[in-house]
Short mmCIF file of C-alpha atoms and ligand atoms in Angstrom, two decimals:
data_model
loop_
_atom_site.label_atom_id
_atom_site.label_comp_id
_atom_site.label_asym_id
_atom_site.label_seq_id
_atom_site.Cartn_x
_atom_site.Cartn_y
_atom_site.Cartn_z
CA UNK A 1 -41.91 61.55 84.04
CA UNK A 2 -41.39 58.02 83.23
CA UNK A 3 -43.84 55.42 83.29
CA UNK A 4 -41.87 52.91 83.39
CA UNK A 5 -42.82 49.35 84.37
CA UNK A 6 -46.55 49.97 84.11
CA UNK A 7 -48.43 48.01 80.97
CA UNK A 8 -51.65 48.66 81.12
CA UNK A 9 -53.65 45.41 80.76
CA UNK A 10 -56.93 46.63 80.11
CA UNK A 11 -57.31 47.51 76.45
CA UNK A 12 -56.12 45.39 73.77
CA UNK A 13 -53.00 46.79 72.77
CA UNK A 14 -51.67 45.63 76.56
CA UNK A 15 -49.28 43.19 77.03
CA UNK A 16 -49.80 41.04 80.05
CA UNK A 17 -48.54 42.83 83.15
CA UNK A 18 -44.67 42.18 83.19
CA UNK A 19 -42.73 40.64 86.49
CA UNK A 20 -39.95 42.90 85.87
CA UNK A 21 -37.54 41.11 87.84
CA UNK A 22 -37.77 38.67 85.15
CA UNK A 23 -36.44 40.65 82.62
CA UNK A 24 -33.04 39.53 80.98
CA UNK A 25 -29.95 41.52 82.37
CA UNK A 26 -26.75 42.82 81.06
CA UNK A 27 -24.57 40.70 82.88
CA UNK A 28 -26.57 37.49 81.77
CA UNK A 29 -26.27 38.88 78.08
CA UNK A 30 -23.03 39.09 78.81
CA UNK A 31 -22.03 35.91 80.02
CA UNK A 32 -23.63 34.63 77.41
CA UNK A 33 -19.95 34.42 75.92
CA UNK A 34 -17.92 32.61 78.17
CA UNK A 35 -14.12 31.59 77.34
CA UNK A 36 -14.51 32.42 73.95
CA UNK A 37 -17.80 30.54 72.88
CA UNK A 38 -21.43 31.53 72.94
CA UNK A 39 -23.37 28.56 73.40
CA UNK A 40 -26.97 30.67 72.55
CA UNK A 41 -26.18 33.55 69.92
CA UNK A 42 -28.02 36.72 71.28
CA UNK A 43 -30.95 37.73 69.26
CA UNK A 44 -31.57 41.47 69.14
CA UNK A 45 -33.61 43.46 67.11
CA UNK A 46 -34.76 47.14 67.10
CA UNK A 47 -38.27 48.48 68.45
CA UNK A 48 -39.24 51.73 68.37
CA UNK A 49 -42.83 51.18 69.61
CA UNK A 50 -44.34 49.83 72.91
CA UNK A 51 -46.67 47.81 70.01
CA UNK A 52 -44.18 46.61 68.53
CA UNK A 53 -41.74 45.91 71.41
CA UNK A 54 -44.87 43.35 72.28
CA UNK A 55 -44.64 41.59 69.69
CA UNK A 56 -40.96 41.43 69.43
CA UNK A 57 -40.18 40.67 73.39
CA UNK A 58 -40.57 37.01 74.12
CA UNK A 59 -38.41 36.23 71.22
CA UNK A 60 -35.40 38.50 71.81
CA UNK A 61 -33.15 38.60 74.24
CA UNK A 62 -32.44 42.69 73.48
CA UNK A 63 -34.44 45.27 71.97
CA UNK A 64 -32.77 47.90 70.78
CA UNK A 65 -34.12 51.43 70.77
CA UNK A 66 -31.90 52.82 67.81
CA UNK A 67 -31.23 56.05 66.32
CA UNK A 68 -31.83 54.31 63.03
CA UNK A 69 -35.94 56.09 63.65
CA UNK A 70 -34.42 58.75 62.52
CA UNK A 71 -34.91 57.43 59.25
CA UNK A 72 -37.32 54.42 59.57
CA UNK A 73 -39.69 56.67 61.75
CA UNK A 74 -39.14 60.10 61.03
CA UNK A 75 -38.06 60.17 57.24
CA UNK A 76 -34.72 62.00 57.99
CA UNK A 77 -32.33 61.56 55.47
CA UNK A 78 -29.88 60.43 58.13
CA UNK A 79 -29.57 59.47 62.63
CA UNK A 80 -27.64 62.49 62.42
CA UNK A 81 -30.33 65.21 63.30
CA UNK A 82 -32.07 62.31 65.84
CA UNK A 83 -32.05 64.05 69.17
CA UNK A 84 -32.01 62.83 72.95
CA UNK A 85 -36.01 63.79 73.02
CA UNK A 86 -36.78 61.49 70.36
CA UNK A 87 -34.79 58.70 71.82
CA UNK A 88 -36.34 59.23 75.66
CA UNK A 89 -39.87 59.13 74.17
CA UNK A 90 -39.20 55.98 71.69
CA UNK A 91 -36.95 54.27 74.93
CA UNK A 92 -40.10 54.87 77.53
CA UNK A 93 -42.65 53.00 75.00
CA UNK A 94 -40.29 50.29 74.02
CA UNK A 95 -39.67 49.67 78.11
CA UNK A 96 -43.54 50.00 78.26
CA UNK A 97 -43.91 47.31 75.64
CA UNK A 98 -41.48 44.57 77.00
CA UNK A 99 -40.96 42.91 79.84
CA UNK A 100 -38.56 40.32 79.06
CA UNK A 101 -35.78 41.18 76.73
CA UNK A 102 -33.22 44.07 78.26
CA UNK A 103 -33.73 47.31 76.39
CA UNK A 104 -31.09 48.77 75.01
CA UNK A 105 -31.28 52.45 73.76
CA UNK A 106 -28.91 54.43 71.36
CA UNK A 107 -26.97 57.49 72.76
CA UNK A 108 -28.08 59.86 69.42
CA UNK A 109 -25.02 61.74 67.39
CA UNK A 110 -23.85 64.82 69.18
CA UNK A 111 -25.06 63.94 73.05
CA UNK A 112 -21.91 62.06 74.08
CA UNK A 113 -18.88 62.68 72.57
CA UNK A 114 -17.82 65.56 73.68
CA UNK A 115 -16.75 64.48 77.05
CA UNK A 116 -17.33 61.08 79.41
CA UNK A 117 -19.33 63.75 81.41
CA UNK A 118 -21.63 64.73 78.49
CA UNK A 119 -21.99 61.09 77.99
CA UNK A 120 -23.25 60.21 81.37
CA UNK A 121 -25.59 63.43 81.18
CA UNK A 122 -27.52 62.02 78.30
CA UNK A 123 -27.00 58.63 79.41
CA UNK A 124 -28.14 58.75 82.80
CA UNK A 125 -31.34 61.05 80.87
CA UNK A 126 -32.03 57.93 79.42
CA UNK A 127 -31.82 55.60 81.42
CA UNK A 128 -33.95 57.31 83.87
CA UNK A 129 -36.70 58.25 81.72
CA UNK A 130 -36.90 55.44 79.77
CA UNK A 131 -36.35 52.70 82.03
CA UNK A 132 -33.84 51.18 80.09
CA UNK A 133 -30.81 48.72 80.61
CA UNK A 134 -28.39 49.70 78.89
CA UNK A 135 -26.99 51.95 76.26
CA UNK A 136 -25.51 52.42 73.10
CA UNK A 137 -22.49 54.61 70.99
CA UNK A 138 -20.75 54.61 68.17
CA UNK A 139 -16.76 54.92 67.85
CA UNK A 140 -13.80 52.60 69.09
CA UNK A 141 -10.67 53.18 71.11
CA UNK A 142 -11.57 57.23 70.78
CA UNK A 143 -14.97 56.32 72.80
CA UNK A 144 -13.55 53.75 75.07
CA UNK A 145 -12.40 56.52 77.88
CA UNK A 146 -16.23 57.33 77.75
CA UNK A 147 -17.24 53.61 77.61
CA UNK A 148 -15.22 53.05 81.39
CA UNK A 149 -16.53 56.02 83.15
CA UNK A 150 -20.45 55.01 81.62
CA UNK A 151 -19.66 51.58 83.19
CA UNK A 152 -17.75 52.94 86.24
CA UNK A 153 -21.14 54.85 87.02
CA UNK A 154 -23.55 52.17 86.77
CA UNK A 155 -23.96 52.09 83.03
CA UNK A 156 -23.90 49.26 80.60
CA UNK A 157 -22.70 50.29 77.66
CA UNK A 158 -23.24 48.91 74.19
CA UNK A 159 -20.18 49.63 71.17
CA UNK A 160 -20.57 49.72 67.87
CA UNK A 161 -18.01 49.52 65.38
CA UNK A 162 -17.34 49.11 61.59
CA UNK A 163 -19.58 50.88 59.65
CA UNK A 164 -21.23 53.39 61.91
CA UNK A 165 -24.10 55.85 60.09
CA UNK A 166 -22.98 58.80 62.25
CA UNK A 167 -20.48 59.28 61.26
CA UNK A 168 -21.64 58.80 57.88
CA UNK A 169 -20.22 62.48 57.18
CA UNK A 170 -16.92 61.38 57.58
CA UNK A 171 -17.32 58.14 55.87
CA UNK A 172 -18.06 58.98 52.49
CA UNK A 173 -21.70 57.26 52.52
CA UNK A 174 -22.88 53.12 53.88
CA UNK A 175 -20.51 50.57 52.15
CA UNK A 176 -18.89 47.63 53.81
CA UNK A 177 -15.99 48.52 55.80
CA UNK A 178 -12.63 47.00 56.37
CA UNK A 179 -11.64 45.67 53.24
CA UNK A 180 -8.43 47.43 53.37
CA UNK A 181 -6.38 45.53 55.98
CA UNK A 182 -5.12 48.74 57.56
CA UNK A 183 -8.29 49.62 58.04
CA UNK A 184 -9.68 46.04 59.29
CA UNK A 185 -6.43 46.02 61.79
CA UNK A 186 -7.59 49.82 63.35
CA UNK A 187 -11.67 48.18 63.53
CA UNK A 188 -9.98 45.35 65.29
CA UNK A 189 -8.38 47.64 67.83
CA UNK A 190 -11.42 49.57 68.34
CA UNK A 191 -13.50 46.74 69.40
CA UNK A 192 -10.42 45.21 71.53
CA UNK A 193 -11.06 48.95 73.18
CA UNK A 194 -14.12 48.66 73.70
CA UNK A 195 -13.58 45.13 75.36
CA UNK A 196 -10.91 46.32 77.51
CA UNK A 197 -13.10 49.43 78.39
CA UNK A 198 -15.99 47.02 79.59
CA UNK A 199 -18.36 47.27 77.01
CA UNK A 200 -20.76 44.28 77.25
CA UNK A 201 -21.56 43.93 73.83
CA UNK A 202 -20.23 45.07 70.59
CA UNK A 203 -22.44 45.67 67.18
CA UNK A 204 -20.27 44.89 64.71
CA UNK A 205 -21.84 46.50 61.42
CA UNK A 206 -21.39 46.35 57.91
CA UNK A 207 -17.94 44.65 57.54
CA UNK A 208 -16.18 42.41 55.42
CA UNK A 209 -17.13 38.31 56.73
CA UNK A 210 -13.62 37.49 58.17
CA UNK A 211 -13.74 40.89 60.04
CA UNK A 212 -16.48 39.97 61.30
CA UNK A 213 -15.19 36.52 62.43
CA UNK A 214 -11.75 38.02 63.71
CA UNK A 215 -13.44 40.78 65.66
CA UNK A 216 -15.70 38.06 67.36
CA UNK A 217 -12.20 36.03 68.09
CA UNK A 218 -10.57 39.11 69.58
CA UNK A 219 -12.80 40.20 71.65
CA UNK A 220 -14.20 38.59 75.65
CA UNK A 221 -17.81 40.33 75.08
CA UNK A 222 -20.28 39.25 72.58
CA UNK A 223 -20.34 40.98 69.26
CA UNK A 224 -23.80 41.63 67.36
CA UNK A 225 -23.35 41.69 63.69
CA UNK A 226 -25.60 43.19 61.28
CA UNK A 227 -24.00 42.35 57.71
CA UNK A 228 -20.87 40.89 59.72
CA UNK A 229 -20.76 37.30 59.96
CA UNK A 230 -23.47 33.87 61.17
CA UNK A 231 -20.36 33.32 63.29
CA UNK A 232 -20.78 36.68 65.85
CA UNK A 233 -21.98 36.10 68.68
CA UNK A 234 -25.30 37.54 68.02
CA UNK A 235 -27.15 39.01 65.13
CA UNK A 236 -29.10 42.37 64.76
CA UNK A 237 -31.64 43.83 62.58
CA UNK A 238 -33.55 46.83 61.89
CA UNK A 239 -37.19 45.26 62.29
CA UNK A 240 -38.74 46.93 59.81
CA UNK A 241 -36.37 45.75 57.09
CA UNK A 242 -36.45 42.32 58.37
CA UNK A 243 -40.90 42.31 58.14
CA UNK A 244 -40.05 43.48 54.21
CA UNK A 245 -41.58 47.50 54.85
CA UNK A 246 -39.17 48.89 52.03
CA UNK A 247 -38.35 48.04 48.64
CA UNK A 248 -34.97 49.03 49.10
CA UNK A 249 -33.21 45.82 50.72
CA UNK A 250 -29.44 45.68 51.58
CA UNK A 251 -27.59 43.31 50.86
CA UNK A 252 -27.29 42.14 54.71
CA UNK A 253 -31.02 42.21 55.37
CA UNK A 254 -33.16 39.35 55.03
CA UNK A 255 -36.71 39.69 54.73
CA UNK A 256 -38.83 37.80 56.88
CA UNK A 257 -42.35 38.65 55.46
CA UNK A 258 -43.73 41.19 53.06
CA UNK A 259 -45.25 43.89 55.54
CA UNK A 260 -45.79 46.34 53.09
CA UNK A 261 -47.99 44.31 50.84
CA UNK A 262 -49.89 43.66 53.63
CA UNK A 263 -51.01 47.24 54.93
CA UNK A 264 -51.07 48.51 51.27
CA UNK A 265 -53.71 45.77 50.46
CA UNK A 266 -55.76 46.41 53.76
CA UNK A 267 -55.90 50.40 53.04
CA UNK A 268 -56.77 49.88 49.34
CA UNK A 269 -59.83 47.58 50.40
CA UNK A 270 -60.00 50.10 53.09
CA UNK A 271 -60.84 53.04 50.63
CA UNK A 272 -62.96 51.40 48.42
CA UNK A 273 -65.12 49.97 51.30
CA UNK A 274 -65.09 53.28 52.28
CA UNK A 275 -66.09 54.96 48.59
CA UNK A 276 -68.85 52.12 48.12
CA UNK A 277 -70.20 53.09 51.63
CA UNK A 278 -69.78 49.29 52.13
CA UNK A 279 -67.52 50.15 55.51
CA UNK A 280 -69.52 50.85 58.13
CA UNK A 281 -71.48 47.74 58.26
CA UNK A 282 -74.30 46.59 60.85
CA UNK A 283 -70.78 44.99 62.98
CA UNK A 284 -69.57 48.28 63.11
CA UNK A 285 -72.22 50.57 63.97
CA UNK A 286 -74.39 50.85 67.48
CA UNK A 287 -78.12 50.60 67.29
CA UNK A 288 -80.39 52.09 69.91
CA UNK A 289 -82.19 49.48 71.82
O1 KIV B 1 -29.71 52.42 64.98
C1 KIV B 1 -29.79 51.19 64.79
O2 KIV B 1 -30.84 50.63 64.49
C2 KIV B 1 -28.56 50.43 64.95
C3 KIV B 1 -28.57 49.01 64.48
C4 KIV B 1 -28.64 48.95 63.01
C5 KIV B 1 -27.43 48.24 65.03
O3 KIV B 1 -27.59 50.92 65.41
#
């Protein structure tokens, strides 16, 4: 069962308890963009945590629960073996963890497109174990069918075009997208699918900059890039790329701090603390009276 909506306040870990009616919705994200022009880009970033969505919260206006902890979490080579447990456990803590951003979680690889139906099964999963707002899939005009019937049902949907990792099999690997205009013209017409289908927001991945731009042009709902274009409506990143925890960093990624130094450093004077019996001290140990 869910546990939605209930932060407990008592230990330090706790957020302060949330007004929930306060939390951001997915029509105000989406009127963000109005004739054209987003006044306030939408800031969105993943969370796979209820820690970290508390830290991340009052400065988004979306978390996103992605299918990219298949790899950041779980070391899996790829989101393609991520399952709808995984997602339902990460989506409860991040909803746990926030209060004001809306929550957006990813629909993983091989739970939705089968069918509109099989999408609102796993959908509907989510969004009433998790608590969540909204949710997200991968795939243009062949998802936008599923997209309506989501919405028609009382479920936001997120798209997400360009480069999309699940498909990652049929891809040929991660590089930037659309560079080919045949190939820029069918992205276009998958997000103007979306749009028509009633997706509130589109992430528009890893895709040549005036892509990026037209896509944003073409389509009524906001688009999030991540290595699109400063000029979507809204920009995305994968949190732990953006607080530096890998070497590895893409070209689109920007690094916001140097995480990794930081916990490497504390667990080396960790150990040797430890080695030169120096850690415990008197602070940390009780003492009878
Ligand atoms: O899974 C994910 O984190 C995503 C973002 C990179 C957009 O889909």
């Amino acid at each position: 069962m869910s546990t939605t909506y209930q932060l407990d306040t008592a230990t330090s870990r706790a957020h302060p308890t949330p007004a929930p009616m306060r939390r951001l919705s997915i029509p105000a994200i989406r009127q963000r963009k109005a004739n054209g022009v987003t006044a306030e880009p939408v800031v969105m970033l993943t969370a796979y945590t209820a820690r970290q969505a508390q830290l991340l919260d009052v400065h988004c206006d979306l978390l996103l629960v992605g299918d990219s902890l298949g790899q950041v979490i779980y070391g899996l080579p790829s989101s393609v073996p991520v399952t709808l447990d995984m997602m339902a456990a990460h989506g409860a803590a991040v909803v746990r963890g926030s209060w004001h951003a809306a929550v957006v979680v990813d629909l993983p690889f091989g739970t939705y497109e089968a069918s509109p139906q099989a999408a609102f099964a796993s959908a509907s999963r989510l969004l009433k174990e998790t608590g969540c707002d909204a949710v997200k899939l991968e795939g243009g005009a062949a998802m936008a069918e599923t997209v309506a019937f989501l919405n028609q049902r009382g479920i936001p949907v997120m798209g997400h075009v360009g480069l999309t990792p699940q498909a990652v099999n049929v891809l040929g690997g991660y590089a930037a997208r659309g560079r080919e205009r045949a190939e820029a013209d069918k992205i276009i017409a998958d997000a103007r699918a979306l749009d028509a289908a009633g997706a509130f927001a589109i992430v528009v991945e890893g895709v040549v900059e005036p892509l990026a731009i037209e896509i944003t042009r073409a389509v009524s709902c906001p688009t999030i890039g991540i290595g699109g274009s400063a000029q979507c409506d809204g920009q995305v990143l994968v949190t732990e790329d953006m607080l530096g925890m890998f070497e590895r960093v893409p070209r689109f990624v920007k690094r916001y701090a140097a995480v990794s130094e930081v916990i490497a450093g504390a667990a080396r004077d960790y150990a040797a603390e430890v080695r030169t019996r120096a850690f415990p001290g008197p602070d940390q140990t009780y003492q009878p009276k």
